[in-house]
PDB file of C-alpha atoms and ligand atoms in Angstrom:
ATOM      1  CA  UNK A   8      35.428  -6.614 -11.722  1.00 57.00           C
ATOM      2  CA  UNK A   9      37.656  -9.417 -10.458  1.00 55.00           C
ATOM      3  CA  UNK A  10      40.863  -7.416 -10.879  1.00 56.00           C
ATOM      4  CA  UNK A  11      42.883 -10.011 -11.345  1.00 62.00           C
ATOM      5  CA  UNK A  12      40.646 -11.653 -14.102  1.00 67.00           C
ATOM      6  CA  UNK A  13      38.523  -9.314 -15.482  1.00 78.00           C
ATOM      7  CA  UNK A  14      35.508 -12.044 -14.362  1.00 94.00           C
ATOM      8  CA  UNK A  15      32.276 -10.712 -12.574  1.00 97.00           C
ATOM      9  CA  UNK A  16      28.961 -11.202 -12.263  1.00 98.00           C
ATOM     10  CA  UNK A  17      25.993  -8.585 -13.943  1.00 98.00           C
ATOM     11  CA  UNK A  18      22.378  -9.109 -13.198  1.00 98.00           C
ATOM     12  CA  UNK A  19      20.380  -8.239 -15.862  1.00 98.00           C
ATOM     13  CA  UNK A  20      16.878  -7.498 -15.698  1.00 98.00           C
ATOM     14  CA  UNK A  21      15.037  -7.963 -19.267  1.00 98.00           C
ATOM     15  CA  UNK A  22      10.989  -7.124 -20.641  1.00 98.00           C
ATOM     16  CA  UNK A  23       8.217  -8.226 -18.610  1.00 98.00           C
ATOM     17  CA  UNK A  24       6.090  -8.280 -21.374  1.00 97.00           C
ATOM     18  CA  UNK A  25       7.507  -5.690 -24.021  1.00 98.00           C
ATOM     19  CA  UNK A  26      10.741  -6.105 -25.552  1.00 98.00           C
ATOM     20  CA  UNK A  27      11.509  -2.503 -26.740  1.00 98.00           C
ATOM     21  CA  UNK A  28      11.740  -2.195 -23.125  1.00 98.00           C
ATOM     22  CA  UNK A  29      15.088  -3.935 -23.124  1.00 98.00           C
ATOM     23  CA  UNK A  30      18.382  -1.678 -22.426  1.00 98.00           C
ATOM     24  CA  UNK A  31      21.707  -1.044 -24.305  1.00 98.00           C
ATOM     25  CA  UNK A  32      23.628  -1.574 -21.335  1.00 98.00           C
ATOM     26  CA  UNK A  33      21.126  -5.390 -21.001  1.00 98.00           C
ATOM     27  CA  UNK A  34      22.184  -6.335 -24.239  1.00 98.00           C
ATOM     28  CA  UNK A  35      25.697  -5.185 -24.863  1.00 98.00           C
ATOM     29  CA  UNK A  36      25.938  -7.230 -21.075  1.00 98.00           C
ATOM     30  CA  UNK A  37      24.173 -10.266 -22.661  1.00 98.00           C
ATOM     31  CA  UNK A  38      25.695  -9.736 -26.004  1.00 98.00           C
ATOM     32  CA  UNK A  39      29.296 -10.245 -24.473  1.00 97.00           C
ATOM     33  CA  UNK A  40      28.696 -13.225 -21.428  1.00 97.00           C
ATOM     34  CA  UNK A  41      29.899 -16.256 -21.428  1.00 97.00           C
ATOM     35  CA  UNK A  42      27.816 -17.904 -19.297  1.00 98.00           C
ATOM     36  CA  UNK A  43      23.939 -16.971 -19.133  1.00 98.00           C
ATOM     37  CA  UNK A  44      22.570 -18.356 -15.296  1.00 97.00           C
ATOM     38  CA  UNK A  45      18.696 -18.405 -16.142  1.00 97.00           C
ATOM     39  CA  UNK A  46      15.536 -19.445 -14.902  1.00 95.00           C
ATOM     40  CA  UNK A  47      14.607 -21.012 -17.675  1.00 96.00           C
ATOM     41  CA  UNK A  48      17.268 -21.984 -20.576  1.00 97.00           C
ATOM     42  CA  UNK A  49      14.073 -21.928 -23.130  1.00 97.00           C
ATOM     43  CA  UNK A  50      13.109 -18.600 -22.503  1.00 97.00           C
ATOM     44  CA  UNK A  51      16.512 -17.033 -22.185  1.00 98.00           C
ATOM     45  CA  UNK A  52      17.595 -18.718 -25.754  1.00 98.00           C
ATOM     46  CA  UNK A  53      14.021 -17.249 -26.708  1.00 98.00           C
ATOM     47  CA  UNK A  54      14.936 -13.954 -25.296  1.00 98.00           C
ATOM     48  CA  UNK A  55      17.945 -13.946 -26.621  1.00 98.00           C
ATOM     49  CA  UNK A  56      16.689 -14.727 -30.332  1.00 98.00           C
ATOM     50  CA  UNK A  57      13.864 -11.904 -30.809  1.00 97.00           C
ATOM     51  CA  UNK A  58      16.954  -9.862 -29.680  1.00 97.00           C
ATOM     52  CA  UNK A  59      18.950 -10.616 -32.535  1.00 97.00           C
ATOM     53  CA  UNK A  60      22.060 -12.122 -29.771  1.00 98.00           C
ATOM     54  CA  UNK A  61      24.204 -14.865 -30.058  1.00 97.00           C
ATOM     55  CA  UNK A  62      23.822 -18.112 -27.408  1.00 97.00           C
ATOM     56  CA  UNK A  63      26.205 -18.787 -25.333  1.00 97.00           C
ATOM     57  CA  UNK A  64      26.479 -21.314 -22.771  1.00 97.00           C
ATOM     58  CA  UNK A  65      22.867 -21.666 -20.661  1.00 97.00           C
ATOM     59  CA  UNK A  66      23.531 -22.440 -16.692  1.00 96.00           C
ATOM     60  CA  UNK A  67      19.596 -22.838 -14.934  1.00 96.00           C
ATOM     61  CA  UNK A  68      19.510 -21.766 -12.081  1.00 93.00           C
ATOM     62  CA  UNK A  69      16.267 -22.620  -9.851  1.00 85.00           C
ATOM     63  CA  UNK A  70      14.854 -22.670  -6.439  1.00 80.00           C
ATOM     64  CA  UNK A  71      16.019 -26.415  -6.458  1.00 84.00           C
ATOM     65  CA  UNK A  72      19.840 -26.402  -7.558  1.00 89.00           C
ATOM     66  CA  UNK A  73      20.402 -22.662  -6.609  1.00 88.00           C
ATOM     67  CA  UNK A  74      23.119 -23.379  -3.849  1.00 89.00           C
ATOM     68  CA  UNK A  75      25.029 -25.790  -6.632  1.00 91.00           C
ATOM     69  CA  UNK A  76      24.887 -22.972  -8.952  1.00 93.00           C
ATOM     70  CA  UNK A  77      25.544 -19.971  -7.064  1.00 96.00           C
ATOM     71  CA  UNK A  78      29.271 -22.102  -6.235  1.00 95.00           C
ATOM     72  CA  UNK A  79      29.479 -23.012  -9.698  1.00 96.00           C
ATOM     73  CA  UNK A  80      28.990 -19.581 -10.477  1.00 97.00           C
ATOM     74  CA  UNK A  81      31.025 -18.757  -8.284  1.00 97.00           C
ATOM     75  CA  UNK A  82      34.307 -20.476  -9.874  1.00 97.00           C
ATOM     76  CA  UNK A  83      33.947 -19.274 -13.148  1.00 97.00           C
ATOM     77  CA  UNK A  84      33.849 -15.063 -12.112  1.00 97.00           C
ATOM     78  CA  UNK A  85      36.454 -16.429  -9.718  1.00 96.00           C
ATOM     79  CA  UNK A  86      38.203 -17.653 -12.861  1.00 96.00           C
ATOM     80  CA  UNK A  87      38.062 -14.510 -14.870  1.00 96.00           C
ATOM     81  CA  UNK A  88      34.187 -15.691 -17.347  1.00 97.00           C
ATOM     82  CA  UNK A  89      31.920 -13.135 -18.006  1.00 97.00           C
ATOM     83  CA  UNK A  90      28.590 -14.485 -16.009  1.00 98.00           C
ATOM     84  CA  UNK A  91      24.613 -12.600 -16.649  1.00 98.00           C
ATOM     85  CA  UNK A  92      22.305 -13.266 -14.278  1.00 98.00           C
ATOM     86  CA  UNK A  93      18.806 -13.008 -15.992  1.00 98.00           C
ATOM     87  CA  UNK A  94      15.227 -14.692 -14.309  1.00 97.00           C
ATOM     88  CA  UNK A  95      12.693 -15.098 -17.440  1.00 97.00           C
ATOM     89  CA  UNK A  96      10.785 -11.725 -16.940  1.00 98.00           C
ATOM     90  CA  UNK A  97      11.943  -8.490 -14.825  1.00 98.00           C
ATOM     91  CA  UNK A  98      14.871  -7.844 -12.303  1.00 98.00           C
ATOM     92  CA  UNK A  99      16.439 -11.664 -11.211  1.00 98.00           C
ATOM     93  CA  UNK A 100      15.786 -12.115  -7.730  1.00 97.00           C
ATOM     94  CA  UNK A 101      13.199  -9.883  -6.885  1.00 98.00           C
ATOM     95  CA  UNK A 102      10.668 -12.916  -6.414  1.00 97.00           C
ATOM     96  CA  UNK A 103      12.588 -14.710  -8.603  1.00 95.00           C
ATOM     97  CA  UNK A 104      15.703 -16.889  -8.772  1.00 95.00           C
ATOM     98  CA  UNK A 105      18.967 -15.497  -8.229  1.00 96.00           C
ATOM     99  CA  UNK A 106      19.706 -14.229  -4.117  1.00 96.00           C
ATOM    100  CA  UNK A 107      22.037 -17.129  -3.150  1.00 96.00           C
ATOM    101  CA  UNK A 108      24.216 -16.476  -6.739  1.00 97.00           C
ATOM    102  CA  UNK A 109      24.848 -13.081  -5.384  1.00 98.00           C
ATOM    103  CA  UNK A 110      25.412 -13.421  -2.396  1.00 97.00           C
ATOM    104  CA  UNK A 111      28.362 -16.292  -3.170  1.00 97.00           C
ATOM    105  CA  UNK A 112      29.898 -13.855  -5.485  1.00 98.00           C
ATOM    106  CA  UNK A 113      29.500  -9.817  -3.127  1.00 98.00           C
ATOM    107  CA  UNK A 114      30.790 -12.081  -0.371  1.00 97.00           C
ATOM    108  CA  UNK A 115      33.532 -13.700  -2.153  1.00 97.00           C
ATOM    109  CA  UNK A 116      34.332  -9.553  -2.798  1.00 97.00           C
ATOM    110  CA  UNK A 117      34.283  -9.971  -6.396  1.00 97.00           C
ATOM    111  CA  UNK A 118      32.274  -7.822  -8.957  1.00 97.00           C
ATOM    112  CA  UNK A 119      28.504  -7.944  -9.104  1.00 98.00           C
ATOM    113  CA  UNK A 120      26.619  -5.205 -11.500  1.00 98.00           C
ATOM    114  CA  UNK A 121      23.891  -4.872 -11.666  1.00 98.00           C
ATOM    115  CA  UNK A 122      22.388  -3.940 -15.025  1.00 98.00           C
ATOM    116  CA  UNK A 123      18.725  -2.787 -13.843  1.00 98.00           C
ATOM    117  CA  UNK A 124      15.774  -2.187 -15.912  1.00 98.00           C
ATOM    118  CA  UNK A 125      12.406  -3.538 -16.221  1.00 98.00           C
ATOM    119  CA  UNK A 126      10.192  -4.898 -12.839  1.00 98.00           C
ATOM    120  CA  UNK A 127       7.031  -5.360 -11.557  1.00 98.00           C
ATOM    121  CA  UNK A 128       7.175  -3.609  -8.727  1.00 98.00           C
ATOM    122  CA  UNK A 129       8.086  -0.988  -9.814  1.00 98.00           C
ATOM    123  CA  UNK A 130       6.525  -0.595 -12.741  1.00 98.00           C
ATOM    124  CA  UNK A 131       3.360  -0.331 -10.904  1.00 98.00           C
ATOM    125  CA  UNK A 132       4.521   1.203  -7.976  1.00 98.00           C
ATOM    126  CA  UNK A 133       4.609   4.399 -10.045  1.00 98.00           C
ATOM    127  CA  UNK A 134       2.323   4.569 -12.035  1.00 98.00           C
ATOM    128  CA  UNK A 135      -0.357   3.722  -9.315  1.00 98.00           C
ATOM    129  CA  UNK A 136      -1.009   7.454  -7.659  1.00 97.00           C
ATOM    130  CA  UNK A 137      -0.462   5.741  -4.353  1.00 97.00           C
ATOM    131  CA  UNK A 138       2.644   7.682  -1.889  1.00 97.00           C
ATOM    132  CA  UNK A 139       5.104   6.386  -3.075  1.00 97.00           C
ATOM    133  CA  UNK A 140       7.367   8.355  -0.536  1.00 95.00           C
ATOM    134  CA  UNK A 141       7.491   5.172   1.670  1.00 96.00           C
ATOM    135  CA  UNK A 142       6.382   1.894   0.657  1.00 97.00           C
ATOM    136  CA  UNK A 143       7.335  -1.864   1.062  1.00 97.00           C
ATOM    137  CA  UNK A 144       7.510  -4.565  -1.596  1.00 98.00           C
ATOM    138  CA  UNK A 145       6.306  -8.227   0.955  1.00 98.00           C
ATOM    139  CA  UNK A 146       6.562  -9.868  -2.745  1.00 98.00           C
ATOM    140  CA  UNK A 147       3.704 -13.324  -3.498  1.00 98.00           C
ATOM    141  CA  UNK A 148       1.416 -13.858  -0.339  1.00 98.00           C
ATOM    142  CA  UNK A 149       1.898 -17.663   1.520  1.00 97.00           C
ATOM    143  CA  UNK A 150      -0.149 -20.214  -0.495  1.00 94.00           C
ATOM    144  CA  UNK A 151      -1.930 -21.222   3.056  1.00 95.00           C
ATOM    145  CA  UNK A 152      -4.518 -19.842   4.291  1.00 95.00           C
ATOM    146  CA  UNK A 153      -3.879 -19.336   7.831  1.00 95.00           C
ATOM    147  CA  UNK A 154      -1.008 -18.069   7.019  1.00 97.00           C
ATOM    148  CA  UNK A 155      -1.398 -15.643   4.476  1.00 97.00           C
ATOM    149  CA  UNK A 156      -3.946 -13.860   7.137  1.00 95.00           C
ATOM    150  CA  UNK A 157      -1.290 -14.101   9.783  1.00 96.00           C
ATOM    151  CA  UNK A 158       1.004 -12.538   7.500  1.00 97.00           C
ATOM    152  CA  UNK A 159      -1.120  -9.862   6.179  1.00 97.00           C
ATOM    153  CA  UNK A 160      -1.460  -8.537  10.014  1.00 96.00           C
ATOM    154  CA  UNK A 161       1.873  -8.277  10.577  1.00 96.00           C
ATOM    155  CA  UNK A 162       1.859  -5.140   7.787  1.00 93.00           C
ATOM    156  CA  UNK A 163      -1.453  -3.923   9.437  1.00 93.00           C
ATOM    157  CA  UNK A 164      -0.071  -0.852  11.028  1.00 93.00           C
ATOM    158  CA  UNK A 165       2.656   0.187   8.031  1.00 94.00           C
ATOM    159  CA  UNK A 166       2.247   3.577   7.051  1.00 94.00           C
ATOM    160  CA  UNK A 167       3.419   2.164   3.774  1.00 96.00           C
ATOM    161  CA  UNK A 168       2.817   1.655   0.832  1.00 98.00           C
ATOM    162  CA  UNK A 169       2.504  -2.489   0.667  1.00 98.00           C
ATOM    163  CA  UNK A 170       3.477  -3.952  -2.565  1.00 98.00           C
ATOM    164  CA  UNK A 171       2.368  -7.691  -3.433  1.00 98.00           C
ATOM    165  CA  UNK A 172       2.562 -10.060  -5.983  1.00 98.00           C
ATOM    166  CA  UNK A 173      -0.696 -11.700  -6.644  1.00 96.00           C
ATOM    167  CA  UNK A 174      -0.828 -15.507  -8.490  1.00 95.00           C
ATOM    168  CA  UNK A 175      -4.222 -14.095 -11.158  1.00 93.00           C
ATOM    169  CA  UNK A 176      -5.900 -17.293  -9.623  1.00 91.00           C
ATOM    170  CA  UNK A 177      -5.937 -16.115  -6.333  1.00 92.00           C
ATOM    171  CA  UNK A 178      -6.760 -12.309  -7.086  1.00 94.00           C
ATOM    172  CA  UNK A 179      -9.876 -12.956  -6.024  1.00 93.00           C
ATOM    173  CA  UNK A 180      -9.300 -14.194  -2.644  1.00 94.00           C
ATOM    174  CA  UNK A 181      -6.379 -12.604  -1.705  1.00 96.00           C
ATOM    175  CA  UNK A 182      -8.458  -8.489  -2.328  1.00 96.00           C
ATOM    176  CA  UNK A 183     -11.241  -9.974   0.556  1.00 96.00           C
ATOM    177  CA  UNK A 184      -8.618 -11.202   2.861  1.00 97.00           C
ATOM    178  CA  UNK A 185      -6.639  -8.038   2.656  1.00 97.00           C
ATOM    179  CA  UNK A 186      -9.991  -5.521   2.767  1.00 96.00           C
ATOM    180  CA  UNK A 187     -10.932  -8.100   5.968  1.00 96.00           C
ATOM    181  CA  UNK A 188      -7.653  -7.882   7.594  1.00 96.00           C
ATOM    182  CA  UNK A 189      -6.278  -4.465   6.431  1.00 96.00           C
ATOM    183  CA  UNK A 190      -9.207  -2.417   6.098  1.00 95.00           C
ATOM    184  CA  UNK A 191     -11.553  -2.219   2.979  1.00 95.00           C
ATOM    185  CA  UNK A 192     -11.372   1.609   2.958  1.00 95.00           C
ATOM    186  CA  UNK A 193      -7.791   1.017   1.664  1.00 96.00           C
ATOM    187  CA  UNK A 194      -7.152   2.784  -1.676  1.00 97.00           C
ATOM    188  CA  UNK A 195      -5.789   0.148  -3.755  1.00 98.00           C
ATOM    189  CA  UNK A 196      -4.836  -0.087  -7.005  1.00 97.00           C
ATOM    190  CA  UNK A 197      -4.436  -3.500  -9.443  1.00 97.00           C
ATOM    191  CA  UNK A 198      -2.120  -3.477 -12.203  1.00 97.00           C
ATOM    192  CA  UNK A 199      -2.571  -5.978 -14.942  1.00 96.00           C
ATOM    193  CA  UNK A 200      -0.717  -7.167 -17.703  1.00 97.00           C
ATOM    194  CA  UNK A 201       2.071  -4.226 -16.947  1.00 98.00           C
ATOM    195  CA  UNK A 202       3.805  -2.893 -20.753  1.00 98.00           C
ATOM    196  CA  UNK A 203       1.390  -5.306 -21.732  1.00 97.00           C
ATOM    197  CA  UNK A 204      -0.983  -4.322 -25.098  1.00 95.00           C
ATOM    198  CA  UNK A 205      -4.086  -5.257 -22.393  1.00 93.00           C
ATOM    199  CA  UNK A 206      -2.446  -2.705 -19.646  1.00 96.00           C
ATOM    200  CA  UNK A 207      -4.528  -1.803 -17.067  1.00 94.00           C
ATOM    201  CA  UNK A 208      -4.134   0.575 -13.825  1.00 96.00           C
ATOM    202  CA  UNK A 209      -8.517  -0.345 -11.957  1.00 95.00           C
ATOM    203  CA  UNK A 210      -8.238   2.236  -8.629  1.00 97.00           C
ATOM    204  CA  UNK A 211     -10.461   1.910  -5.505  1.00 96.00           C
ATOM    205  CA  UNK A 212     -10.865   1.424  -2.075  1.00 96.00           C
ATOM    206  CA  UNK A 213      -9.820  -2.345  -1.020  1.00 96.00           C
ATOM    207  CA  UNK A 214     -14.070  -3.100  -0.462  1.00 95.00           C
ATOM    208  CA  UNK A 215     -14.680  -2.360  -4.013  1.00 95.00           C
ATOM    209  CA  UNK A 216     -11.470  -3.724  -5.320  1.00 95.00           C
ATOM    210  CA  UNK A 217     -12.391  -7.143  -4.130  1.00 93.00           C
ATOM    211  CA  UNK A 218     -16.468  -6.925  -5.744  1.00 91.00           C
ATOM    212  CA  UNK A 219     -15.726  -6.231  -8.915  1.00 82.00           C
ATOM    213  CA  UNK A 220     -12.946  -8.098 -10.114  1.00 65.00           C
ATOM    214  CA  UNK A 221     -11.832  -7.059 -13.575  1.00 64.00           C
ATOM    215  CA  UNK A 222     -12.487  -8.445 -16.926  1.00 62.00           C
ATOM    216  CA  UNK A 223      -8.795  -8.604 -18.350  1.00 62.00           C
ATOM    217  CA  UNK A 224      -6.700 -11.603 -17.178  1.00 80.00           C
ATOM    218  CA  UNK A 225      -3.105 -12.385 -16.299  1.00 93.00           C
ATOM    219  CA  UNK A 226      -0.153 -10.524 -14.471  1.00 97.00           C
ATOM    220  CA  UNK A 227      -1.237  -9.131 -11.536  1.00 97.00           C
ATOM    221  CA  UNK A 228       0.558  -6.193  -8.759  1.00 98.00           C
ATOM    222  CA  UNK A 229      -2.111  -5.272  -6.284  1.00 98.00           C
ATOM    223  CA  UNK A 230      -0.485  -1.469  -4.338  1.00 98.00           C
ATOM    224  CA  UNK A 231      -2.420  -1.287  -0.803  1.00 98.00           C
ATOM    225  CA  UNK A 232      -1.993   2.452   0.536  1.00 97.00           C
ATOM    226  CA  UNK A 233      -0.563   2.674   4.152  1.00 96.00           C
ATOM    227  CA  UNK A 234      -2.329   2.407   7.525  1.00 94.00           C
ATOM    228  CA  UNK A 235      -3.259   6.183   8.827  1.00 84.00           C
ATOM    229  CA  UNK A 236      -0.614   6.630  11.779  1.00 73.00           C
ATOM    230  CA  UNK A 237      -3.039   5.845  14.653  1.00 65.00           C
ATOM    231  CA  UNK A 238      -3.482   7.891  17.292  1.00 59.00           C
ATOM    232  CA  UNK A 239      -1.579  10.235  18.649  1.00 57.00           C
ATOM    233  CA  UNK A 240       1.993  10.046  18.382  1.00 65.00           C
ATOM    234  CA  UNK A 241       4.424   9.348  21.415  1.00 70.00           C
ATOM    235  CA  UNK A 242       5.872  13.475  22.008  1.00 73.00           C
ATOM    236  CA  UNK A 243       9.314  11.581  21.997  1.00 74.00           C
ATOM    237  CA  UNK A 244       9.014  10.867  18.241  1.00 76.00           C
ATOM    238  CA  UNK A 245       7.201  13.946  17.529  1.00 82.00           C
ATOM    239  CA  UNK A 246       9.867  15.905  18.753  1.00 85.00           C
ATOM    240  CA  UNK A 247      12.813  14.308  17.054  1.00 82.00           C
ATOM    241  CA  UNK A 248      10.990  14.674  13.504  1.00 84.00           C
ATOM    242  CA  UNK A 249      10.149  18.013  14.549  1.00 88.00           C
ATOM    243  CA  UNK A 250      14.517  18.340  14.243  1.00 89.00           C
ATOM    244  CA  UNK A 251      14.383  16.369  11.158  1.00 85.00           C
ATOM    245  CA  UNK A 252      12.512  18.495   9.388  1.00 85.00           C
ATOM    246  CA  UNK A 253      14.268  21.454  10.544  1.00 91.00           C
ATOM    247  CA  UNK A 254      17.858  19.800  10.037  1.00 88.00           C
ATOM    248  CA  UNK A 255      16.850  18.911   6.788  1.00 85.00           C
ATOM    249  CA  UNK A 256      16.536  22.701   5.761  1.00 90.00           C
ATOM    250  CA  UNK A 257      12.208  22.837   5.876  1.00 88.00           C
ATOM    251  CA  UNK A 258      11.148  26.310   8.036  1.00 89.00           C
ATOM    252  CA  UNK A 259       8.117  28.178   8.550  1.00 88.00           C
ATOM    253  CA  UNK A 260       4.960  26.816   7.340  1.00 89.00           C
ATOM    254  CA  UNK A 261       6.430  24.708   4.852  1.00 90.00           C
ATOM    255  CA  UNK A 262       8.362  22.333   7.827  1.00 89.00           C
ATOM    256  CA  UNK A 263       4.936  21.773  10.009  1.00 88.00           C
ATOM    257  CA  UNK A 264       3.379  20.961   6.961  1.00 87.00           C
ATOM    258  CA  UNK A 265       5.658  18.227   6.414  1.00 84.00           C
ATOM    259  CA  UNK A 266       5.636  17.628  10.386  1.00 84.00           C
ATOM    260  CA  UNK A 267       1.744  16.738   9.836  1.00 80.00           C
ATOM    261  CA  UNK A 268       3.062  14.552   6.469  1.00 77.00           C
ATOM    262  CA  UNK A 269       5.275  12.747   8.302  1.00 75.00           C
ATOM    263  CA  UNK A 270       4.051  11.527  11.654  1.00 76.00           C
ATOM    264  CA  UNK A 271       0.180  12.791  11.556  1.00 72.00           C
ATOM    265  CA  UNK A 272      -0.293  15.299  14.161  1.00 74.00           C
ATOM    266  CA  UNK A 273      -2.638  17.877  13.605  1.00 78.00           C
ATOM    267  CA  UNK A 274      -1.889  21.499  12.294  1.00 82.00           C
ATOM    268  CA  UNK A 275      -1.056  23.393  16.094  1.00 83.00           C
ATOM    269  CA  UNK A 276       0.314  20.377  17.043  1.00 84.00           C
ATOM    270  CA  UNK A 277       3.004  20.557  14.587  1.00 85.00           C
ATOM    271  CA  UNK A 278       3.504  24.248  14.762  1.00 90.00           C
ATOM    272  CA  UNK A 279       4.508  23.928  18.041  1.00 89.00           C
ATOM    273  CA  UNK A 280       6.521  21.110  17.841  1.00 89.00           C
ATOM    274  CA  UNK A 281       8.431  23.313  15.494  1.00 91.00           C
ATOM    275  CA  UNK A 282       8.738  26.107  17.171  1.00 90.00           C
ATOM    276  CA  UNK A 283       9.372  24.007  20.518  1.00 89.00           C
ATOM    277  CA  UNK A 284      12.382  22.294  18.227  1.00 89.00           C
ATOM    278  CA  UNK A 285      13.807  25.469  16.678  1.00 86.00           C
ATOM    279  CA  UNK A 286      13.969  27.253  19.946  1.00 81.00           C
ATOM    280  CA  UNK A 287      14.178  24.563  22.076  1.00 71.00           C
ATOM    281  CA  UNK A 288      11.758  26.619  23.941  1.00 45.00           C
ATOM    282  CA  UNK A 289       8.149  27.320  24.823  1.00 43.00           C
ATOM    283  CA  UNK A 290       5.980  27.772  22.159  1.00 42.00           C
ATOM    284  CA  UNK A 291       5.202  31.618  23.358  1.00 41.00           C
ATOM    285  CA  UNK A 292       8.167  32.104  21.068  1.00 39.00           C
ATOM    286  CA  UNK A 293       6.155  33.045  17.897  1.00 43.00           C
ATOM    287  CA  UNK A 294       4.353  31.663  15.333  1.00 50.00           C
ATOM    288  CA  UNK A 295       6.339  29.845  12.376  1.00 52.00           C
ATOM    289  CA  UNK A 296       6.933  32.261   9.675  1.00 51.00           C
ATOM    290  CA  UNK A 297       8.215  31.221   5.980  1.00 50.00           C
ATOM    291  CA  UNK A 298      12.119  32.373   6.686  1.00 45.00           C
TER     292      UNK A 298
HETATM  293  N1  SAM B  30      11.599 -10.540 -11.808  1.00 85.60           N
HETATM  294  C1  SAM B  30      10.673 -10.271 -11.803  1.00 85.60           C
HETATM  295  C2  SAM B  30      10.165  -8.464 -11.437  1.00 85.60           C
HETATM  296  O1  SAM B  30      11.396  -7.727 -11.279  1.00 85.60           O
HETATM  297  O2  SAM B  30       9.131  -8.480 -11.812  1.00 85.60           O
HETATM  298  C3  SAM B  30       8.926 -10.989 -11.049  1.00 85.60           C
HETATM  299  C4  SAM B  30       8.001 -12.486 -10.893  1.00 85.60           C
HETATM  300  S1  SAM B  30       7.408 -13.173 -10.607  1.00 85.60           S
HETATM  301  C5  SAM B  30       7.195 -14.842 -10.542  1.00 85.60           C
HETATM  302  C6  SAM B  30       5.724 -12.648 -11.312  1.00 85.60           C
HETATM  303  C7  SAM B  30       5.175 -11.674 -10.548  1.00 85.60           C
HETATM  304  O3  SAM B  30       5.759 -10.051 -10.645  1.00 85.60           O
HETATM  305  C8  SAM B  30       3.880 -11.964 -11.170  1.00 85.60           C
HETATM  306  O4  SAM B  30       2.912 -12.424 -10.581  1.00 85.60           O
HETATM  307  C9  SAM B  30       3.134 -11.227 -10.944  1.00 85.60           C
HETATM  308  O5  SAM B  30       2.126 -10.471  -9.781  1.00 85.60           O
HETATM  309  C10 SAM B  30       3.691  -9.708 -11.324  1.00 85.60           C
HETATM  310  N2  SAM B  30       5.096  -9.358 -12.431  1.00 85.60           N
HETATM  311  C11 SAM B  30       5.443  -9.658 -13.933  1.00 85.60           C
HETATM  312  N3  SAM B  30       5.782  -9.485 -15.263  1.00 85.60           N
HETATM  313  C12 SAM B  30       4.014  -8.739 -14.448  1.00 85.60           C
HETATM  314  C13 SAM B  30       3.259  -8.006 -15.676  1.00 85.60           C
HETATM  315  N4  SAM B  30       3.377  -8.111 -16.741  1.00 85.60           N
HETATM  316  N5  SAM B  30       2.230  -6.973 -14.738  1.00 85.60           N
HETATM  317  C14 SAM B  30       1.905  -7.136 -13.841  1.00 85.60           C
HETATM  318  N6  SAM B  30       2.800  -8.020 -13.035  1.00 85.60           N
HETATM  319  C15 SAM B  30       3.362  -8.655 -12.638  1.00 85.60           C
END
C-alpha cells in the first residue's frame, strides 16, 4: 500500500466460466474498489451485477490504450485511490491486457497486490496428468504459419511441459503443426471449456489428437509433454546435478533416482555420479545405500 495515501493497485482474478470460482478476497477487493480498470466495461458491469456488487468507475484497458491508461492508473494510486485491475476472464496480464499498468505502478514503488484465483493455464496443467514440476507457459501462437512454425521450433528441445492458449478455430492446424515440429509421439492434452458444463480433457499423443478432433467446441488450452533428454548430457552437468541432489537432502537410492529424473542418464551412471559427488572419490567407494 502507498503508506502516505493508502493507494494501491489490486490485480484481481475472476472466473473463467464458473461464477463460483470467485474468491472471498476478490469479492472484497471489487466491493471496495474506487476505480476498476478492465478489459471491457460491459463484461465487467455484467460480472459485478451477477455478483451483486456496486458498480464504481470503470475504465477500459486494451491493447491500444494501455500506456495511456497505465499513466492514469499510476496517478490514481499516487493520489491514494483503490484501483482494481481485472480482465474479462481469469488472471489479468496473463495473455490479457494489464502488464504496462502493473509495471508502471510497481516501478513507481507503489503497492501492487495480487488477488489470485482462476487461470486457464494453471487449471489445465494441474489436472492434465502431465509433469507439473517444470512447465513453460507460452500463450498464444503467432497467427502466421511460418512464424508459428519457427516459434514452435524454439520449444522443440525443452524438457518442460508446454502450455499453449489456442484459438478454437485454429486448433486442428495447430495440432498438426505441433505434431510435425515437436513430434507426433509426444503426450498431449486438450483441456476444453474449463470449469464449465462441458469441460473435457482429451489425452493422447499429439499425432493422435491431431487426427481426432473432439466434438465439443469452445475455449481450449493445449498442453504438450516435455522433450525427452537427447543423448547423454555432458559429465559436468551430471556432476553438478548430483551435488545439487545431495545438497537438497536426497540420499542413497533416492538420490540416484532423482538424478535419473533430472538428467535422463541411466541408473548406473546416476549411481556412480552420486557416489563420486558424495565422496569426491572414485565409484569403487561402494554402492549408495539408503542412509
Ligand atoms: N487471462 C486468462 C487466464 O488467466 O487464463 C486468459 C485469457 S486469454 C485472452 C483466453 C484464452 O485462455 C483462451 O483462448 C483459452 O486458450 C484460454 N481459456 C480461457 N478460459 C478458458 C476455459 N474456460 N477453458 C479452456 N481454456 C480457456
